[in-house]
Coordinates of C-alpha atoms in Angstrom, one line a residue:
Chain W
M1 CA 0.0 0.0 0.0
R2 CA 1.3 3.4 -1.0
L3 CA 0.6 6.4 1.2
S4 CA -0.4 9.6 -0.6
K5 CA 0.3 13.1 0.5
E6 CA -3.4 13.3 1.5
D7 CA -3.0 10.2 3.7
I8 CA 0.0 11.9 5.5
K9 CA -2.0 15.0 6.0
R10 CA -4.9 13.1 7.6
I11 CA -2.6 11.0 9.8
S12 CA -0.6 14.1 10.9
D13 CA -3.8 15.8 11.9
L14 CA -4.6 12.8 14.1
A15 CA -1.1 13.1 15.5
R16 CA -1.5 16.8 16.1
I17 CA 1.5 17.7 14.1
E18 CA 1.4 20.4 11.5
L19 CA 3.5 19.5 8.5
N20 CA 4.6 21.7 5.6
E21 CA 4.0 20.5 2.1
E22 CA 7.6 19.4 1.6
D23 CA 7.4 17.1 4.6
E24 CA 4.1 15.7 3.5
S25 CA 5.6 14.6 0.2
L26 CA 8.8 13.4 1.7
F27 CA 7.0 11.4 4.4
A28 CA 4.6 9.8 1.9
E29 CA 7.6 8.5 0.0
Q30 CA 9.6 7.5 3.1
M31 CA 6.7 5.9 5.0
S32 CA 5.6 3.9 1.9
G33 CA 9.1 2.5 1.7
I34 CA 9.1 1.6 5.4
L35 CA 5.6 0.0 5.2
R36 CA 6.7 -2.1 2.2
I37 CA 9.3 -3.7 4.5
V38 CA 6.8 -4.0 7.4
N39 CA 4.2 -5.7 5.1
K40 CA 6.6 -8.6 4.8
L41 CA 5.8 -9.4 8.4
D42 CA 2.4 -10.6 7.1
K43 CA 4.1 -13.7 5.7
V44 CA 5.6 -14.8 9.0
D45 CA 3.8 -17.7 10.6
T46 CA 2.9 -16.4 14.1
S47 CA 0.3 -18.9 14.9
G48 CA 0.1 -19.8 18.6
M49 CA 2.4 -16.8 19.6
D50 CA 1.5 -14.4 22.3
Q51 CA 1.7 -10.7 21.8
M52 CA 4.8 -9.7 23.8
V53 CA 4.2 -6.3 25.2
T54 CA 7.1 -6.3 27.6
P55 CA 10.1 -8.6 27.5
T56 CA 10.6 -9.3 31.2
G57 CA 7.0 -10.0 32.2
F58 CA 7.1 -7.6 35.1
T59 CA 3.6 -6.3 36.0
N60 CA 2.9 -2.8 37.0
V61 CA 4.0 -1.7 40.5
L62 CA 1.4 -0.6 43.0
R63 CA 1.9 1.3 46.2
E64 CA -0.1 2.2 49.2
D65 CA -2.4 5.1 48.6
I66 CA -0.6 7.5 50.9
A67 CA 0.1 11.1 50.1
L68 CA 3.8 11.8 49.6
P69 CA 5.6 15.0 49.0
S70 CA 5.5 16.1 45.4
L71 CA 6.7 19.0 43.3
D72 CA 6.1 22.5 44.5
P73 CA 3.5 24.2 42.2
K74 CA 6.1 27.0 41.5
E75 CA 8.6 24.4 40.3
A76 CA 6.0 22.5 38.4
L77 CA 4.9 25.7 36.6
F78 CA 8.4 26.9 36.0
N79 CA 8.7 25.6 32.4
A80 CA 5.2 26.6 31.2
A81 CA 5.0 29.0 28.3
D82 CA 2.1 30.8 30.0
R83 CA 0.6 30.5 33.5
E84 CA -1.7 32.4 35.8
G85 CA -1.5 31.9 39.6
A86 CA -1.1 28.2 40.2
F87 CA -2.4 27.2 36.7
F88 CA -1.2 26.5 33.2
K89 CA -2.8 28.9 30.8
V90 CA -3.8 27.8 27.3
P91 CA -5.7 29.4 24.4
R92 CA -9.4 28.9 24.3
I93 CA -10.6 25.3 24.2
I94 CA -14.4 25.7 24.0
E95 CA -16.0 27.5 21.1
V96 CA -17.9 30.7 22.1
D97 CA -20.9 31.8 19.9
Chain K
M1 CA 49.8 9.6 30.2
K2 CA 47.7 12.7 31.0
L3 CA 45.4 12.8 34.0
S4 CA 42.3 13.2 31.7
E5 CA 43.2 10.0 29.9
L6 CA 42.8 7.8 33.0
G7 CA 40.0 5.3 33.3
A8 CA 37.8 5.4 36.4
F9 CA 39.5 2.4 37.9
E10 CA 42.9 4.1 37.6
L11 CA 41.9 7.6 38.7
L12 CA 39.7 6.6 41.7
P13 CA 42.6 5.1 43.8
M14 CA 44.7 8.2 43.1
I15 CA 41.8 10.4 44.4
K16 CA 41.4 8.1 47.4
R17 CA 45.1 8.4 48.2
K18 CA 44.9 12.1 47.7
E19 CA 47.6 12.1 45.1
V20 CA 45.1 14.0 42.9
S21 CA 42.5 16.3 44.2
V22 CA 39.0 16.1 42.8
E23 CA 39.3 19.7 41.7
E24 CA 42.4 18.9 39.8
A25 CA 40.9 15.9 38.1
T26 CA 37.8 17.9 37.2
V27 CA 39.7 20.9 35.9
G28 CA 41.7 18.5 33.7
I29 CA 38.5 17.2 32.1
L30 CA 37.0 20.7 31.8
N31 CA 40.1 22.0 30.1
K32 CA 40.1 19.1 27.7
I33 CA 36.5 19.9 26.8
K34 CA 37.6 23.5 26.2
A35 CA 40.5 22.4 24.0
V36 CA 38.7 19.8 21.8
D37 CA 35.0 20.2 21.9
R38 CA 34.8 23.1 19.4
D39 CA 35.8 20.5 16.9
I40 CA 34.0 17.4 18.2
Q41 CA 30.9 19.0 19.6
A42 CA 30.0 16.2 21.9
Y43 CA 28.4 18.5 24.5
I44 CA 25.2 20.6 24.3
T45 CA 25.8 22.0 27.8
V46 CA 29.0 22.1 29.7
T47 CA 28.4 22.5 33.5
N48 CA 31.6 24.3 34.4
E49 CA 30.5 26.1 37.5
H50 CA 28.3 23.2 38.8
A51 CA 31.2 20.8 38.3
L52 CA 33.8 23.0 40.0
Q53 CA 31.5 23.6 42.9
R54 CA 30.9 19.9 43.4
A55 CA 34.6 19.2 43.1
K56 CA 35.4 21.6 45.9
E57 CA 32.7 20.1 48.1
A58 CA 34.1 16.7 47.4
D59 CA 37.7 17.8 48.3
L60 CA 36.3 19.3 51.5
R61 CA 34.6 16.1 52.4
L62 CA 37.8 14.1 51.8
N63 CA 39.9 16.6 53.8
E64 CA 37.4 16.3 56.7
G65 CA 38.3 12.6 56.7
K66 CA 35.0 11.3 55.4
P67 CA 35.3 8.0 53.5
P68 CA 35.5 8.3 49.7
R69 CA 32.4 7.3 47.9
P70 CA 32.3 4.6 45.1
L71 CA 32.7 7.1 42.2
E72 CA 34.4 9.9 44.2
G73 CA 35.5 12.8 42.0
L74 CA 35.0 11.0 38.6
S75 CA 33.7 13.3 35.8
V76 CA 30.6 11.9 34.1
A77 CA 28.8 13.1 31.0
I78 CA 25.1 12.6 30.9
K79 CA 23.1 12.2 27.6
D80 CA 20.9 15.1 27.2
N81 CA 17.6 13.1 27.3
I82 CA 18.2 12.3 31.0
C83 CA 16.8 14.9 33.4
T84 CA 19.2 16.9 35.6
K85 CA 17.6 19.2 38.2
G86 CA 18.4 22.9 37.4
I87 CA 20.5 21.9 34.4
K88 CA 18.9 22.4 30.9
T89 CA 17.8 19.0 29.4
T90 CA 17.1 19.5 25.7
G91 CA 16.8 16.1 24.2
A92 CA 18.6 17.8 21.3
S93 CA 15.2 19.1 20.3
V94 CA 14.0 22.7 19.5
Y95 CA 10.9 21.7 21.4
L96 CA 12.9 21.3 24.7
E97 CA 15.6 23.9 24.0
D98 CA 14.9 25.8 27.2
F99 CA 13.6 23.0 29.4
V100 CA 15.1 23.0 32.9
P101 CA 13.9 19.9 34.8
P102 CA 12.5 20.4 38.3
Y103 CA 13.9 17.0 39.4
D104 CA 16.8 14.6 38.8
A105 CA 16.5 11.3 37.0
T106 CA 17.1 8.4 39.5
V107 CA 20.4 7.6 37.8
V108 CA 21.6 11.1 38.1
R109 CA 20.8 11.1 41.8
L110 CA 22.6 7.8 42.3
L111 CA 25.7 9.0 40.4
E112 CA 25.9 12.3 42.4
D113 CA 25.3 10.5 45.7
A114 CA 28.2 8.1 44.7
G115 CA 30.4 11.2 44.3
A116 CA 30.5 11.5 40.5
I117 CA 30.8 15.0 39.1
I118 CA 28.5 15.9 36.2
V119 CA 30.6 17.9 33.7
G120 CA 27.9 18.3 31.0
K121 CA 25.1 17.1 28.9
T122 CA 25.9 15.3 25.6
N123 CA 24.5 15.5 22.2
L124 CA 22.1 12.9 20.7
D125 CA 19.8 12.4 17.8
E126 CA 16.7 14.4 18.6
L127 CA 14.8 12.6 21.4
A128 CA 17.1 9.6 20.9
M129 CA 15.7 8.8 17.4
G130 CA 18.5 8.1 15.0
S131 CA 21.8 6.3 14.5
S132 CA 24.3 9.1 13.7
T133 CA 23.6 12.1 16.0
E134 CA 22.9 14.0 12.8
S135 CA 19.2 14.4 13.7
S136 CA 20.2 16.6 16.7
A137 CA 18.5 19.9 16.3
M138 CA 21.6 21.5 17.8
F139 CA 24.5 20.3 15.6
P140 CA 26.0 17.1 14.5
T141 CA 28.7 15.6 16.7
K142 CA 31.9 14.5 14.9
N143 CA 33.7 11.2 15.4
P144 CA 37.0 11.9 17.1
W145 CA 38.8 9.3 15.0
D146 CA 37.8 11.2 11.8
L147 CA 36.0 14.5 12.0
Q148 CA 34.3 13.9 8.6
R149 CA 32.4 10.9 10.1
V150 CA 29.5 10.4 12.5
P151 CA 30.0 9.1 16.0
G152 CA 27.0 6.9 15.7
G153 CA 23.8 7.4 17.6
S154 CA 21.7 8.2 19.3
S155 CA 24.2 8.4 22.2
G156 CA 26.9 9.9 19.8
G157 CA 27.8 12.8 22.1
S158 CA 28.5 10.5 25.1
A159 CA 30.6 8.1 23.0
A160 CA 32.6 10.9 21.4
A161 CA 33.2 12.5 24.8
V162 CA 34.5 9.3 26.4
I163 CA 37.0 8.5 23.6
A164 CA 38.2 12.1 23.4
D165 CA 38.8 12.1 27.2
E166 CA 36.2 14.8 27.7
A167 CA 34.8 12.7 30.5
V168 CA 35.9 9.8 32.5
F169 CA 32.7 8.0 31.6
A170 CA 29.2 8.7 30.4
L171 CA 25.6 7.6 30.5
G172 CA 23.7 6.8 27.3
S173 CA 20.3 5.3 26.6
D174 CA 19.6 2.5 24.2
T175 CA 16.3 1.5 22.6
G176 CA 17.5 -0.3 19.5
G177 CA 21.3 0.1 19.7
S178 CA 21.8 3.7 20.8
I179 CA 24.6 2.8 23.3
R180 CA 26.2 -0.1 21.5
Q181 CA 26.4 1.3 18.0
P182 CA 28.1 4.6 18.9
A183 CA 30.3 2.7 21.3
A184 CA 31.5 0.6 18.4
F185 CA 31.8 3.6 16.1
C186 CA 34.0 5.4 18.6
G187 CA 36.0 2.5 20.0
I188 CA 34.7 2.4 23.6
V189 CA 32.8 0.1 25.8
G190 CA 29.0 0.5 25.8
L191 CA 26.5 -1.7 27.8
K192 CA 22.8 -1.9 27.4
P193 CA 21.7 -3.6 30.5
T194 CA 18.7 -6.0 30.8
Y195 CA 15.4 -4.3 30.4
G196 CA 14.5 -3.1 33.9
L197 CA 17.9 -3.4 35.5
V198 CA 18.5 0.4 35.5
S199 CA 15.7 2.9 36.4
R200 CA 14.4 5.1 33.6
Y201 CA 12.7 7.6 35.9
G202 CA 13.7 11.0 34.5
L203 CA 14.6 9.6 31.0
I204 CA 12.7 11.3 28.2
G205 CA 10.8 8.1 27.1
Y206 CA 11.0 7.0 23.5
A207 CA 9.8 3.4 23.3
S208 CA 9.1 2.4 26.8
S209 CA 9.0 -1.4 26.3
M210 CA 12.7 -1.2 25.2
D211 CA 14.3 1.9 26.6
Q212 CA 17.3 1.3 28.9
I213 CA 20.0 3.6 30.4
G214 CA 23.5 2.2 30.5
P215 CA 27.2 2.9 31.0
M216 CA 29.6 4.1 28.2
T217 CA 33.2 3.8 29.4
K218 CA 36.9 3.5 28.4
N219 CA 37.2 -0.1 29.5
V220 CA 35.2 -3.0 30.9
R221 CA 36.2 -2.5 34.5
D222 CA 34.9 1.1 34.5
C223 CA 31.7 -0.3 33.0
A224 CA 31.2 -2.7 35.9
M225 CA 32.0 0.1 38.4
L226 CA 29.4 2.4 36.8
L227 CA 26.8 -0.4 36.6
N228 CA 27.3 -1.1 40.3
V229 CA 26.0 2.3 41.1
I230 CA 23.1 2.7 38.7
A231 CA 21.6 -0.9 38.8
R232 CA 19.2 -0.4 41.7
H233 CA 15.5 -1.1 42.1
D234 CA 13.4 2.1 41.8
P235 CA 9.7 2.1 42.7
K236 CA 9.4 5.1 40.4
D237 CA 10.0 2.9 37.3
A238 CA 7.0 0.5 36.8
Q239 CA 9.3 -2.0 35.1
S240 CA 12.1 -1.9 37.6
Y241 CA 13.9 -5.1 38.6
T242 CA 13.4 -6.0 42.2
G243 CA 16.5 -8.1 42.8
E244 CA 19.3 -7.2 45.3
P245 CA 22.2 -5.0 44.1
V246 CA 25.2 -6.9 42.8
D247 CA 28.9 -6.1 42.9
Y248 CA 29.7 -6.6 39.2
T249 CA 33.4 -6.0 39.6
Q250 CA 33.7 -9.5 41.3
F251 CA 33.1 -11.1 37.9
L252 CA 36.1 -9.4 36.3
I253 CA 38.0 -12.6 36.1
P254 CA 39.9 -13.4 32.9
D255 CA 38.6 -16.9 32.4
I256 CA 36.3 -18.2 29.7
N257 CA 37.2 -21.9 29.7
E258 CA 33.7 -23.1 30.4
V259 CA 32.1 -20.6 28.1
I260 CA 30.2 -21.7 24.9
V261 CA 30.0 -18.8 22.5
G262 CA 27.2 -18.9 19.9
V263 CA 27.6 -17.2 16.5
P264 CA 24.3 -16.4 14.8
K265 CA 24.9 -17.4 11.2
E266 CA 22.2 -15.0 9.9
F267 CA 24.4 -12.1 11.1
L268 CA 27.3 -12.9 8.9
N269 CA 25.5 -12.6 5.6
K270 CA 24.5 -9.7 3.4
G271 CA 25.3 -6.1 4.4
L272 CA 28.3 -7.0 6.6
S273 CA 31.4 -5.1 5.4
K274 CA 34.6 -7.0 4.8
S275 CA 36.6 -5.1 7.3
V276 CA 34.1 -5.7 10.1
K277 CA 33.8 -9.3 9.1
D278 CA 37.6 -9.8 9.2
A279 CA 37.9 -8.2 12.6
F280 CA 35.0 -10.2 13.9
M281 CA 36.5 -13.5 12.6
K282 CA 39.8 -12.6 14.3
A283 CA 37.9 -11.9 17.5
L284 CA 36.3 -15.3 17.3
N285 CA 39.7 -16.9 16.9
K286 CA 40.9 -15.0 19.9
L287 CA 37.9 -16.1 22.1
E288 CA 38.6 -19.7 21.0
G289 CA 42.3 -19.3 21.8
L290 CA 41.3 -18.1 25.3
G291 CA 39.5 -21.3 25.9
A292 CA 35.9 -20.7 24.8
K293 CA 34.0 -23.2 22.6
V294 CA 32.6 -21.5 19.5
V295 CA 29.4 -22.9 17.9
E296 CA 27.3 -21.8 15.0
V297 CA 23.6 -21.0 16.0
S298 CA 20.6 -19.7 14.2
L299 CA 18.2 -16.8 14.9
P300 CA 15.7 -17.7 12.2
H301 CA 13.4 -14.7 12.8
S302 CA 16.1 -12.1 13.1
D303 CA 15.4 -11.0 9.5
H304 CA 12.2 -9.6 10.7
A305 CA 13.5 -7.9 13.9
L306 CA 14.2 -4.5 12.3
A307 CA 10.7 -4.3 10.8
A308 CA 9.0 -5.4 14.1
Y309 CA 11.2 -2.9 15.9
Y310 CA 10.1 0.0 13.8
V311 CA 6.5 -0.9 14.2
I312 CA 6.7 -1.2 18.0
S313 CA 9.0 1.7 18.6
S314 CA 7.2 4.2 16.4
A315 CA 3.8 3.2 17.9
E316 CA 5.2 3.7 21.4
A317 CA 6.9 6.9 20.4
S318 CA 3.7 8.4 19.1
S319 CA 1.9 7.6 22.3
N320 CA 4.8 8.7 24.6
L321 CA 5.4 12.0 22.9
A322 CA 1.8 13.0 23.0
R323 CA 2.8 14.5 26.3
L324 CA 4.8 17.2 24.4
D325 CA 1.7 19.3 23.8
G326 CA 3.0 22.8 24.3
I327 CA 1.0 23.3 27.5
R328 CA 3.1 22.4 30.6
Y329 CA 6.6 22.7 29.3
G330 CA 8.5 23.0 26.1
Y331 CA 8.0 25.1 23.0
R332 CA 4.8 26.9 22.4
A333 CA 3.9 28.6 19.2
A334 CA 2.7 32.2 19.7
G335 CA -0.6 33.7 18.6
C336 CA -2.6 30.5 18.2
E337 CA -6.4 30.9 18.4
D338 CA -7.3 27.7 20.1
S339 CA -5.6 24.9 22.0
A340 CA -5.7 22.2 19.4
S341 CA -3.9 24.3 16.7
M342 CA -1.5 25.6 19.3
T343 CA -0.4 22.0 20.0
A344 CA -0.2 21.0 16.3
I345 CA 1.8 24.1 15.3
S346 CA 4.1 23.9 18.4
R347 CA 4.8 20.2 17.6
G348 CA 5.3 21.0 13.9
K349 CA 7.8 23.7 14.6
G350 CA 9.4 22.1 17.7
F351 CA 10.2 18.7 16.2
G352 CA 12.6 17.8 13.4
S353 CA 11.9 15.5 10.5
E354 CA 13.0 12.2 12.0
V355 CA 10.8 12.7 15.1
K356 CA 7.8 13.9 13.1
R357 CA 8.1 11.0 10.7
R358 CA 8.2 8.4 13.5
I359 CA 5.3 9.9 15.4
V360 CA 3.2 10.1 12.1
L361 CA 4.2 6.5 11.3
G362 CA 3.3 5.4 14.8
T363 CA 0.0 7.1 14.6
H364 CA -0.7 5.4 11.3
I365 CA 0.2 2.0 12.9
L366 CA -2.0 2.5 15.9
S367 CA -5.1 3.7 13.9
K368 CA -8.1 1.4 13.4
G369 CA -7.4 -1.5 11.1
N370 CA -3.6 -1.0 11.1
F371 CA -3.4 -1.8 14.8
E372 CA -4.4 -5.4 14.2
K373 CA -2.5 -5.7 11.0
Y374 CA 0.8 -4.2 12.0
F375 CA 1.1 -3.7 15.8
N376 CA -0.3 -7.1 17.0
D377 CA 1.7 -8.9 14.4
A378 CA 4.9 -7.2 15.4
L379 CA 4.3 -8.2 19.1
K380 CA 3.9 -11.8 18.0
I381 CA 7.1 -11.6 16.0
R382 CA 8.7 -10.2 19.1
S383 CA 7.7 -13.4 20.9
L384 CA 9.2 -15.5 18.1
I385 CA 12.5 -13.6 18.4
F386 CA 12.5 -14.0 22.2
R387 CA 11.9 -17.8 21.7
D388 CA 14.8 -18.0 19.3
F389 CA 17.1 -16.5 21.9
E390 CA 15.7 -18.8 24.6
K391 CA 16.5 -21.9 22.6
I392 CA 20.1 -20.7 22.0
F393 CA 20.8 -19.9 25.6
K394 CA 19.9 -23.5 26.5
E395 CA 23.2 -24.5 24.8
C396 CA 25.2 -21.3 24.8
T397 CA 26.6 -19.1 27.5
C398 CA 26.5 -16.1 25.3
L399 CA 26.2 -14.9 21.7
V400 CA 28.7 -12.8 19.8
C401 CA 28.3 -10.8 16.6
P402 CA 29.5 -7.5 15.2
S403 CA 28.0 -4.5 16.9
S404 CA 27.2 -2.8 13.5
P405 CA 27.7 -4.0 9.9
T406 CA 30.1 -1.2 9.0
V407 CA 32.5 1.3 10.7
A408 CA 31.3 4.9 11.2
F409 CA 30.0 6.3 8.0
R410 CA 30.5 9.8 6.7
I411 CA 28.4 12.8 7.8
G412 CA 25.6 13.2 5.3
E413 CA 26.0 9.7 3.8
K414 CA 22.8 8.2 5.0
I415 CA 20.7 11.0 6.4
R416 CA 18.3 11.2 3.5
D417 CA 17.4 7.5 3.4
P418 CA 15.9 6.3 6.7
L419 CA 15.9 2.6 5.6
E420 CA 19.6 2.7 4.9
M421 CA 20.2 4.4 8.3
Y422 CA 18.1 1.9 10.2
L423 CA 20.3 -1.0 8.8
S424 CA 23.2 0.2 11.0
D425 CA 21.2 -1.2 14.0
V426 CA 20.4 -4.6 12.5
Y427 CA 22.5 -6.5 15.0
T428 CA 21.6 -4.4 18.0
V429 CA 17.8 -4.3 17.7
P430 CA 17.1 -8.0 18.5
P431 CA 18.3 -7.9 22.1
N432 CA 16.1 -4.8 22.8
L433 CA 13.1 -6.7 21.5
A434 CA 13.9 -9.6 23.8
G435 CA 15.0 -7.4 26.8
L436 CA 18.5 -9.0 26.8
P437 CA 21.7 -7.3 27.9
G438 CA 24.3 -6.5 25.2
I439 CA 27.7 -4.9 25.4
S440 CA 29.9 -3.5 22.6
I441 CA 33.7 -3.7 23.1
P442 CA 36.5 -2.7 20.8
C443 CA 37.7 -5.6 18.7
G444 CA 39.8 -4.0 15.9
F445 CA 40.3 -1.2 13.4
D446 CA 39.7 -1.1 9.6
E447 CA 42.4 -0.1 7.1
E448 CA 41.5 3.6 7.6
G449 CA 41.9 3.3 11.3
M450 CA 38.3 3.4 12.2
P451 CA 37.3 1.3 15.3
I452 CA 35.2 -1.9 15.1
G453 CA 33.0 -3.2 17.9
L454 CA 32.2 -6.7 19.1
Q455 CA 28.8 -7.3 20.6
I456 CA 28.3 -9.9 23.3
I457 CA 24.8 -10.9 24.3
T458 CA 23.6 -13.0 27.3
K459 CA 20.3 -14.1 28.8
Q460 CA 18.4 -11.6 30.9
F461 CA 20.0 -10.4 34.1
D462 CA 23.2 -12.3 33.4
E463 CA 25.4 -9.1 33.2
A464 CA 27.9 -11.1 35.3
T465 CA 28.7 -13.5 32.4
L466 CA 28.5 -10.6 29.9
L467 CA 31.2 -8.6 31.8
Q468 CA 33.4 -11.6 32.4
V469 CA 33.5 -12.6 28.7
A470 CA 34.1 -8.9 27.7
Y471 CA 36.8 -8.5 30.3
T472 CA 38.6 -11.7 29.3
F473 CA 38.7 -10.5 25.7
E474 CA 39.7 -7.0 26.6
Q475 CA 42.6 -8.1 28.8
A476 CA 44.0 -10.3 26.0
T477 CA 43.9 -7.4 23.5
D478 CA 45.1 -3.8 23.1
F479 CA 42.3 -2.3 21.1
H480 CA 40.9 -0.3 24.0
K481 CA 44.2 1.3 24.6
K482 CA 44.4 3.1 21.3
K483 CA 43.4 6.7 21.1
P484 CA 42.5 9.1 18.3
Q485 CA 45.0 11.8 17.5
L486 CA 43.3 15.1 18.3
Q487 CA 45.2 17.7 16.4
K488 CA 44.5 20.8 18.4
Y489 CA 45.4 19.2 21.7
D490 CA 49.0 19.3 22.6
C491 CA 50.5 19.1 26.0
G492 CA 52.0 22.6 26.2
S493 CA 49.0 24.6 25.2
E494 CA 47.4 27.1 27.6
S495 CA 44.0 25.4 27.7
T496 CA 45.5 22.1 28.8
R497 CA 47.0 23.5 32.0
G498 CA 46.0 21.5 35.0
D499 CA 46.0 18.2 33.0
R500 CA 49.3 17.0 34.2
N501 CA 51.2 13.9 33.2
V502 CA 50.8 11.0 35.5

């Protein structure tokens, strides 16, 4: 399957990355090449195999639900491009009529 | 020999005996950076003041009679995708150009608590995605053996810094070869530990089911010393190994008489350059001469490892990097009308081509229909590869193969063709898929004097055997003692003052 420039545009919208036209064309070509190789995996007999998500089989770690010290809000906000009081500030999210 | 050229295991006893002060050792390294890094460009940030301050504190401790710590006064370089509190951590990305972490990665805390002195943050392919350090948004790092060539990647800055004596040792990270391939290209020792052995808390995640932090050092003994300090259980990493700490230096015994070395026949076929193959065959002979039994083995599914790796790693990257949304930290495009476009424009401007392509590829793979077709299949192939290794380790103590099919290539040679670039990781990717430890050690030079690496792989959590085999080979060879000639660095120059002969 060959990816078109339009496919790349649609996928990059999903990925929330704005691409310029040059990147769209380049990625269409490069990703088609990568997928051509990936498609060969189809031919491998994987019957009876589990999906290996993690190689060591460790399960997630849980801890007691006790409050522990965490970052000071000032430190947590230090790297934000925009902030107000103890909050991150972002452009409008909800449409206003 | 100059002070800055010493390995950790040579320098540490001198510091302990107070023959060298920590300040003197640190100044030696900082001056070396001043003298050569304009050409090599291994560092994104050099932490001069921080390092000198820490060095003075260390000397004060020692003069007060406090016992020296395990890495007392040793200068360490940290790959710039590992968070350092109060020190810029860029990931070599425009997106994180001004990011100053409010906390230390666990490995950084462990190193500083053990007395190591951070001298700087090293260059990498942006967000650890690449094999040449050319994808860095800052600048490409040069290979100290030949400034026209890449140092490998993504931990290319750390590898270059270690071989150029701009640090005693360094940390790198490895998702598909990013420690071992640059170690091979620069002629140093690079270890990717078993998945989970070293905490990743504070590492900028790329593909979380494979990411590992590991040591990059001048020799195998230093590697064991550094691993001793960073291999610790950490409740902050959900995949952290829960076993007791091990003293890896106790396995540095030059004896491989009982060792059965497997050589995967698939790794000696197409794509392997003649010079690397020749050096590898000589290394095999050497291992045999040292008492090991060498047998041919097969990894029948290794042909598919690279494709499975790119499916899994791109998918995980697209999910991991969704956190870089322009809101809490990192680059934010100005003047956007709404949040969604602000995120898309910030990411579009903040990321370079390689990162964008991998996120877009990962998003494609994870979208409806493709998830079943590509992702689930790749995870099953991962099981097959794991099973191939399992079978081999029933009869073999370890596997050996070249670390990369070629020596370091020229800057610009492969950057336009991702498939060509990915091939340089063809031997390093399978251990990441299976969670196995792998080490690259120097095993020769090609006719142009470029270093060649030997990769040794063992079963999970058998770093002891890995280090013993590596050490035995190293002690019987001289490859790790050879150094690149750095033109602008001569003993009498102003900038090398303080780096005395020892």
